[in-house]
Tab-separated table of C-alpha atoms and ligand atoms in Angstrom:
chain	number	residue	atom	x	y	z
A	16	MET	CA	144.545	89.350	256.929
A	17	PRO	CA	144.108	92.922	256.927
A	18	ASN	CA	146.473	93.516	253.869
A	19	THR	CA	145.280	91.255	251.273
A	20	PRO	CA	143.369	92.721	248.765
A	21	VAL	CA	139.440	92.356	248.925
A	22	ASP	CA	138.855	91.644	245.191
A	23	LEU	CA	135.108	92.564	244.751
A	24	ARG	CA	135.718	92.792	240.811
A	25	SER	CA	134.102	89.624	240.043
A	26	ASP	CA	133.145	86.322	241.273
A	27	THR	CA	135.355	84.932	238.674
A	28	VAL	CA	138.681	85.900	240.712
A	29	THR	CA	138.420	82.942	243.152
A	30	GLN	CA	141.525	80.754	243.915
A	31	PRO	CA	140.567	76.911	243.955
A	32	THR	CA	140.369	75.743	247.466
A	33	PRO	CA	142.794	73.135	248.810
A	34	ALA	CA	140.039	70.394	248.771
A	35	MET	CA	139.428	71.577	245.101
A	36	ARG	CA	143.055	71.213	244.417
A	37	ALA	CA	143.165	67.767	245.873
A	38	ALA	CA	140.228	66.550	243.952
A	39	MET	CA	142.031	67.897	240.762
A	40	ALA	CA	145.217	66.092	241.448
A	41	ALA	CA	143.206	62.883	242.301
A	42	ALA	CA	141.268	62.992	239.071
A	43	PRO	CA	141.446	60.036	236.705
A	44	LEU	CA	142.285	61.293	233.036
A	45	GLY	CA	142.193	60.472	229.714
A	46	ASP	CA	141.889	62.080	226.024
A	47	ASP	CA	138.460	63.834	225.785
A	48	VAL	CA	138.621	63.955	222.123
A	49	PHE	CA	138.288	60.186	222.159
A	50	GLY	CA	135.664	60.538	224.684
A	51	ALA	CA	138.018	58.947	227.329
A	52	ASP	CA	138.288	61.177	229.835
A	53	PRO	CA	136.518	59.851	233.038
A	54	SER	CA	136.448	63.075	235.078
A	55	ILE	CA	134.876	64.887	232.200
A	56	ASN	CA	132.285	62.347	231.483
A	57	ALA	CA	131.343	62.054	235.079
A	58	LEU	CA	131.020	65.934	235.117
A	59	GLN	CA	128.825	65.809	232.226
A	60	GLU	CA	126.729	63.140	233.386
A	61	LYS	CA	126.218	64.720	236.945
A	62	ILE	CA	125.501	68.287	235.539
A	63	ALA	CA	122.748	66.767	232.930
A	64	ALA	CA	121.262	64.702	235.647
A	65	MET	CA	121.020	67.567	238.129
A	66	LEU	CA	119.293	69.855	235.680
A	67	GLY	CA	117.103	67.209	234.186
A	68	PHE	CA	118.758	67.019	230.512
A	69	GLU	CA	119.838	64.005	228.337
A	70	ALA	CA	123.153	65.219	228.062
A	71	ALA	CA	125.948	67.927	228.482
A	72	LEU	CA	129.155	69.109	227.098
A	73	PHE	CA	131.971	70.593	228.905
A	74	MET	CA	133.220	73.928	227.629
A	75	PRO	CA	136.380	76.054	228.539
A	76	THR	CA	134.166	79.193	228.694
A	77	GLY	CA	130.641	80.512	229.064
A	78	THR	CA	131.161	82.326	225.800
A	79	GLN	CA	131.955	79.248	224.094
A	80	SER	CA	129.063	77.543	225.654
A	81	ASN	CA	126.682	80.229	224.506
A	82	LEU	CA	128.297	80.408	221.005
A	83	CYS	CA	127.753	76.469	220.611
A	84	ALA	CA	124.244	76.753	221.627
A	85	ILE	CA	123.067	79.444	219.501
A	86	LEU	CA	124.701	77.782	216.490
A	87	SER	CA	123.255	74.664	217.354
A	88	HIS	CA	119.809	76.055	217.527
A	89	CYS	CA	120.307	78.614	214.563
A	90	GLY	CA	121.636	78.425	211.171
A	91	ARG	CA	122.829	81.348	208.797
A	92	GLY	CA	120.067	83.754	208.125
A	93	ASP	CA	118.311	82.974	211.473
A	94	GLU	CA	117.876	85.236	214.263
A	95	TYR	CA	117.738	85.009	217.901
A	96	ILE	CA	115.534	87.223	220.351
A	97	VAL	CA	117.910	88.440	223.088
A	98	GLY	CA	118.228	91.230	225.734
A	99	GLN	CA	120.338	94.422	225.091
A	100	MET	CA	122.253	93.758	228.249
A	101	ALA	CA	122.593	89.961	227.675
A	102	HIS	CA	126.058	88.640	227.798
A	103	CYS	CA	125.595	86.523	224.500
A	104	TYR	CA	124.558	89.775	222.692
A	105	ARG	CA	126.619	92.311	224.086
A	106	TRP	CA	129.683	91.000	225.893
A	107	GLU	CA	131.061	88.195	223.552
A	108	GLY	CA	132.355	89.956	220.740
A	109	GLY	CA	129.184	89.320	218.654
A	110	GLY	CA	130.312	85.756	217.983
A	111	ALA	CA	126.956	84.124	216.980
A	112	ALA	CA	126.960	87.151	214.063
A	113	VAL	CA	130.505	86.507	213.454
A	114	PHE	CA	130.968	82.888	213.389
A	115	GLY	CA	127.489	81.822	212.475
A	116	SER	CA	125.741	84.602	210.538
A	117	VAL	CA	123.070	84.455	213.029
A	118	GLN	CA	121.434	87.900	213.521
A	119	PRO	CA	120.496	88.826	216.925
A	120	GLN	CA	117.230	90.798	217.524
A	121	PRO	CA	117.989	92.938	220.925
A	122	LEU	CA	115.065	93.964	222.910
A	123	ASP	CA	115.360	96.578	225.940
A	124	HIS	CA	114.948	94.944	229.338
A	125	ALA	CA	112.339	95.971	231.706
A	126	PRO	CA	113.896	97.467	234.990
A	127	ASP	CA	113.538	93.868	236.545
A	128	GLY	CA	115.784	92.319	233.743
A	129	THR	CA	112.656	90.841	231.835
A	130	LEU	CA	112.113	91.272	228.088
A	131	PRO	CA	108.432	92.192	228.055
A	132	LEU	CA	106.268	89.648	226.470
A	133	ALA	CA	104.486	91.827	224.098
A	134	GLN	CA	107.891	92.942	222.722
A	135	ILE	CA	109.010	89.340	222.202
A	136	GLU	CA	105.787	88.539	220.479
A	137	ALA	CA	106.062	91.694	218.396
A	138	SER	CA	109.555	90.788	217.433
A	139	ILE	CA	108.907	87.169	216.164
A	140	LYS	CA	109.129	87.815	212.166
A	141	PRO	CA	106.439	86.060	210.084
A	142	ASP	CA	107.771	83.619	207.592
A	143	ASP	CA	108.472	85.966	204.387
A	144	ALA	CA	111.294	86.446	202.447
A	145	HIS	CA	112.147	89.804	203.601
A	146	PHE	CA	112.923	88.697	207.149
A	147	ALA	CA	115.168	86.490	209.005
A	148	ARG	CA	113.940	83.407	210.418
A	149	THR	CA	113.000	83.858	214.027
A	150	ARG	CA	114.383	80.695	215.517
A	151	LEU	CA	115.342	81.059	219.123
A	152	LEU	CA	114.641	83.015	222.364
A	153	ALA	CA	117.860	83.568	224.664
A	154	LEU	CA	117.378	84.517	228.287
A	155	GLU	CA	119.817	85.025	231.044
A	156	ASN	CA	119.334	84.268	234.767
A	157	THR	CA	120.550	85.966	236.844
A	158	LEU	CA	121.139	89.015	234.677
A	159	GLY	CA	123.344	91.618	236.147
A	160	GLY	CA	122.724	89.786	239.455
A	161	LYS	CA	118.721	90.262	239.093
A	162	LEU	CA	116.650	87.066	239.550
A	163	LEU	CA	114.016	86.800	236.782
A	164	PRO	CA	110.943	86.254	238.344
A	165	PHE	CA	109.994	82.592	237.811
A	166	ASP	CA	106.307	83.336	236.632
A	167	TYR	CA	107.975	85.267	234.028
A	168	VAL	CA	110.559	82.588	232.949
A	169	GLN	CA	107.528	80.142	232.490
A	170	ALA	CA	105.424	82.634	230.495
A	171	ALA	CA	108.271	83.686	228.181
A	172	THR	CA	109.445	80.280	227.397
A	173	ASP	CA	105.750	79.110	227.027
A	174	LEU	CA	105.352	81.939	224.409
A	175	ALA	CA	108.325	81.039	222.683
A	176	LYS	CA	107.497	77.483	222.313
A	177	SER	CA	103.929	78.204	221.249
A	178	ARG	CA	105.536	80.239	218.406
A	179	GLY	CA	107.972	77.313	217.504
A	180	LEU	CA	110.956	78.837	218.922
A	181	GLN	CA	113.921	77.218	220.824
A	182	ARG	CA	114.641	78.487	224.147
A	183	HIS	CA	118.239	79.019	225.462
A	184	LEU	CA	119.163	80.026	228.872
A	185	ASP	CA	122.347	81.694	229.731
A	186	GLY	CA	122.463	80.316	233.348
A	187	ALA	CA	126.365	81.474	234.017
A	188	ARG	CA	124.834	82.149	237.594
A	189	LEU	CA	121.837	79.781	237.473
A	190	PHE	CA	122.886	78.390	240.969
A	191	ASN	CA	122.878	82.104	242.142
A	192	ALA	CA	119.166	82.415	240.615
A	193	ALA	CA	117.984	79.238	242.323
A	194	THR	CA	119.734	80.250	245.628
A	195	ALA	CA	117.509	83.254	245.460
A	196	GLN	CA	114.449	81.857	244.241
A	197	ALA	CA	114.836	78.773	247.059
A	198	ALA	CA	115.183	81.497	249.817
A	199	ALA	CA	112.226	83.345	248.468
A	200	LEU	CA	109.953	80.375	248.426
A	201	GLY	CA	111.497	78.182	251.068
A	202	THR	CA	112.332	75.446	248.926
A	203	ASP	CA	115.378	73.618	247.902
A	204	VAL	CA	118.258	75.241	245.719
A	205	ARG	CA	118.683	72.221	243.557
A	206	GLY	CA	115.089	72.001	243.023
A	207	GLU	CA	114.694	75.491	241.826
A	208	ALA	CA	117.802	75.373	239.673
A	209	ARG	CA	115.949	72.315	237.781
A	210	ARG	CA	112.642	74.072	237.722
A	211	ILE	CA	114.354	76.888	235.930
A	212	ALA	CA	116.377	74.938	233.537
A	213	GLN	CA	113.342	72.691	232.570
A	214	CYS	CA	111.679	75.772	230.906
A	215	PHE	CA	114.701	75.641	228.435
A	216	ASP	CA	115.839	73.568	225.554
A	217	SER	CA	119.400	74.209	226.409
A	218	VAL	CA	121.176	75.753	229.730
A	219	SER	CA	124.770	77.048	230.109
A	220	VAL	CA	126.079	76.984	233.191
A	221	CYS	CA	129.450	78.561	234.355
A	222	PHE	CA	131.720	76.661	236.973
A	223	SER	CA	134.226	79.604	237.134
A	224	LYS	CA	131.677	82.151	238.819
A	225	GLY	CA	130.371	81.705	241.966
A	226	LEU	CA	130.850	78.021	242.156
A	227	GLY	CA	134.537	78.823	242.530
A	228	ALA	CA	136.294	76.526	239.841
A	229	PRO	CA	139.294	78.014	237.923
A	230	VAL	CA	137.805	77.185	234.500
A	231	GLY	CA	134.789	75.701	232.831
A	232	SER	CA	131.142	75.793	231.680
A	233	ALA	CA	128.671	73.201	230.545
A	234	LEU	CA	126.214	73.284	228.042
A	235	CYS	CA	123.040	70.909	228.663
A	236	GLY	CA	120.365	69.661	226.414
A	237	SER	CA	118.911	66.757	224.353
A	238	ARG	CA	121.339	64.269	223.071
A	239	GLU	CA	120.679	65.402	219.689
A	240	LEU	CA	121.410	69.115	220.521
A	241	ILE	CA	124.526	68.253	222.491
A	242	ALA	CA	125.815	66.378	219.532
A	243	ARG	CA	125.409	69.385	217.171
A	244	ALA	CA	126.945	71.460	219.765
A	245	HIS	CA	129.847	68.950	219.955
A	246	ARG	CA	130.569	69.527	216.262
A	247	ILE	CA	130.676	73.149	216.845
A	248	ARG	CA	132.693	73.025	219.670
A	249	LYS	CA	135.384	71.139	217.763
A	250	MET	CA	135.389	73.923	215.167
A	251	ALA	CA	135.807	76.533	217.806
A	252	GLY	CA	139.038	74.601	218.923
A	253	GLY	CA	137.392	73.605	222.177
A	254	GLY	CA	138.370	69.896	222.188
A	255	MET	CA	140.497	69.908	225.360
A	256	ARG	CA	142.175	66.564	225.853
A	257	GLN	CA	143.052	65.786	229.425
A	258	ALA	CA	140.929	68.278	230.869
A	259	GLY	CA	139.423	66.306	233.523
A	260	LEU	CA	141.771	68.106	235.740
A	261	LEU	CA	139.350	71.054	235.361
A	262	ALA	CA	136.342	68.971	235.274
A	263	ALA	CA	136.905	67.510	238.859
A	264	ALA	CA	137.179	71.010	240.018
A	265	ALA	CA	133.894	71.790	238.367
A	266	SER	CA	132.536	68.415	239.927
A	267	HIS	CA	133.911	69.385	243.313
A	268	ALA	CA	132.269	72.884	243.131
A	269	LEU	CA	128.888	71.229	242.305
A	270	ASP	CA	129.353	69.020	245.425
A	271	HIS	CA	130.463	71.418	247.935
A	272	HIS	CA	129.979	75.048	246.705
A	273	ILE	CA	126.083	75.206	246.050
A	274	ASP	CA	124.948	75.524	249.390
A	275	ARG	CA	127.462	78.305	250.238
A	276	LEU	CA	126.177	80.853	247.765
A	277	ALA	CA	123.581	81.831	250.413
A	278	ALA	CA	126.366	83.313	252.341
A	279	ASP	CA	127.637	85.292	249.099
A	280	HIS	CA	124.277	86.725	248.873
A	281	ALA	CA	124.189	87.583	252.368
A	282	LEU	CA	127.483	89.307	252.165
A	283	ALA	CA	126.201	91.441	249.220
A	284	GLN	CA	123.368	92.324	251.401
A	285	ARG	CA	125.775	93.196	254.083
A	286	LEU	CA	127.451	95.687	251.856
A	287	ALA	CA	124.600	97.213	250.444
A	288	VAL	CA	122.906	97.851	253.987
A	289	GLY	CA	126.134	99.330	255.051
A	290	LEU	CA	126.496	101.716	252.043
A	291	ALA	CA	122.825	102.877	252.568
A	292	GLY	CA	122.796	106.459	253.933
A	293	ILE	CA	125.965	107.551	252.336
A	294	ASP	CA	125.267	110.609	250.883
A	295	GLY	CA	125.658	110.547	246.834
A	296	LEU	CA	125.580	107.146	246.452
A	297	ARG	CA	122.555	105.346	245.164
A	298	VAL	CA	122.578	101.459	246.016
A	299	GLU	CA	120.459	99.086	244.262
A	300	ALA	CA	119.262	96.636	246.583
A	301	PRO	CA	121.064	93.257	245.642
A	302	GLN	CA	119.084	90.145	245.059
A	303	THR	CA	121.936	87.623	244.682
A	304	ASN	CA	125.799	88.497	244.707
A	305	ILE	CA	126.270	91.694	242.869
A	306	VAL	CA	125.799	95.214	244.291
A	307	PHE	CA	125.542	98.300	241.895
A	308	VAL	CA	126.283	101.649	243.229
A	309	ASP	CA	125.630	104.819	241.323
A	310	LEU	CA	127.624	107.872	242.319
A	311	GLU	CA	125.498	110.870	242.041
A	312	GLY	CA	126.066	114.708	242.232
A	313	ALA	CA	129.173	115.528	244.340
A	314	ALA	CA	130.169	111.913	244.769
A	315	ALA	CA	129.819	111.391	240.694
A	316	ALA	CA	132.686	114.465	240.511
A	317	ARG	CA	134.943	112.567	242.923
A	318	ALA	CA	134.481	109.080	241.132
A	319	THR	CA	138.248	108.848	240.059
A	320	GLU	CA	139.441	109.750	243.330
A	321	LEU	CA	137.205	107.129	245.109
A	322	LEU	CA	138.375	104.411	242.770
A	323	ALA	CA	142.196	105.601	243.617
A	324	HIS	CA	141.305	105.620	247.135
A	325	LEU	CA	139.853	102.320	247.358
A	326	ASN	CA	142.843	100.810	245.451
A	327	ALA	CA	145.170	102.235	247.751
A	328	ARG	CA	143.392	100.424	250.431
A	329	GLY	CA	143.338	96.861	248.446
A	330	ILE	CA	139.535	97.319	248.002
A	331	LEU	CA	138.889	96.255	244.146
A	332	ALA	CA	135.766	97.100	242.218
A	333	THR	CA	134.921	97.661	238.559
A	334	GLY	CA	133.135	100.568	236.994
A	335	LEU	CA	133.418	104.347	237.583
A	336	TYR	CA	130.165	106.429	237.911
A	337	ARG	CA	128.458	102.948	238.379
A	338	LEU	CA	130.389	100.774	240.594
A	339	ARG	CA	130.074	97.123	240.910
A	340	PHE	CA	130.884	94.930	243.702
A	341	VAL	CA	130.543	91.030	243.565
A	342	THR	CA	130.813	88.797	246.656
A	343	HIS	CA	132.315	85.323	246.216
A	344	LEU	CA	134.199	82.435	247.879
A	345	ASP	CA	137.243	84.712	248.848
A	346	VAL	CA	135.558	87.349	250.399
A	347	ASP	CA	134.371	87.142	254.040
A	348	ALA	CA	132.488	89.550	256.448
A	349	GLY	CA	135.868	91.045	257.621
A	350	GLY	CA	136.520	91.925	253.975
A	351	VAL	CA	133.011	93.550	253.375
A	352	ASP	CA	133.653	95.316	256.350
A	353	ARG	CA	137.040	96.820	255.475
A	354	ALA	CA	135.506	98.004	252.111
A	355	LEU	CA	132.500	99.829	254.140
A	356	VAL	CA	135.398	101.419	256.400
A	357	ALA	CA	137.315	102.661	253.138
A	358	ILE	CA	134.235	104.106	251.453
A	359	ARG	CA	132.910	105.723	254.586
A	360	GLU	CA	136.267	107.020	255.380
A	361	PHE	CA	136.438	108.751	251.717
A	362	PHE	CA	133.207	110.398	252.113
A	363	THR	CA	133.592	111.970	255.524
A	364	HIS	CA	137.114	113.535	254.496
B	6	PLP	C1	130.779	85.422	232.590
B	6	PLP	C2	129.458	85.073	232.000
B	6	PLP	C3	129.661	84.190	230.670
B	6	PLP	C4	130.864	83.755	230.077
B	6	PLP	O1	131.981	83.993	230.395
B	6	PLP	P1	133.565	83.376	230.106
B	6	PLP	O2	134.206	84.486	230.696
B	6	PLP	O3	133.358	83.273	228.581
B	6	PLP	O4	133.421	82.229	230.784
B	6	PLP	C5	128.253	84.095	230.101
B	6	PLP	N1	127.080	84.819	230.504
B	6	PLP	C6	127.240	85.512	231.743
B	6	PLP	C7	125.860	86.096	232.248
B	6	PLP	C8	128.347	85.494	232.383
B	6	PLP	O5	128.280	86.395	233.543
């Protein structure tokens, strides 16, 4: 459909598919605050089993899931080591500090998105009254669309464990990470998701990103950790009653939308390849479903004009001098090609 917008702002913009809506309509429901919603219970068991954990808890958002995780691992005056660009540090309103009095220790990322091991090691405080108690290492994978190298994930989480720290993964896009890792290794996506997840004591996964569900995340961990997180979710107002409607969408996504993530990655590649060679654009080679494009020189001077030009043609992206294009379930090759035509047209006029 040539006139429908090509919405590349985020993979959160997807509409539930007809099959997903049917699964939602058919979901058996109960009051989850009594633990009596069969669809939520089934989803929690499914995601915990998939990722190799004892238990899981359905959450309305990834933000609440990360918050409940950090507050389950840390108490007042504790500290978590985290990346400067990590969602749970930078993009969640400082919730762990605000609601939990948990102090972040942010570290700069290396260009590949990792937190250098020496920096992690150096930021672990000794047991001394001067310092906050370092309790937790929080990583994110993918981070800004980048896959953390698996060797690094192992080494960083081994280091944290050897120093007595808990380990949390913000795996909002864990299945995108697993898809890229499996493609590189010639292995199975679900196996890679589990292998990444098993390096951590807790993992948060979003269903509302590339998996294409309208709402929801899950926090996975030990039974004990999830019991603590449950109490915190209650305090955060996250007890959601007949939310099996939403859990059914998430369950459907786990059954039907994991294997198609590779198609999103291929479309991101198609976009990046198509943009390469346009003067003034520096395209970061995408590893998953997110393409970053920096506008340089004369192109940067026309950034506002470019966005208006794209908007007028129904091509939606975020950013200004650094544009972000995200591929997902509701974008196809035709949409990507329309974006390419619009961008080329701008730069040839
Ligand atoms: C989207 C996202 C979250 C959570 O977002 P919500 O909008 O609260 O669901 C957490 N971490 C990362 C890396 C994300 O991309």
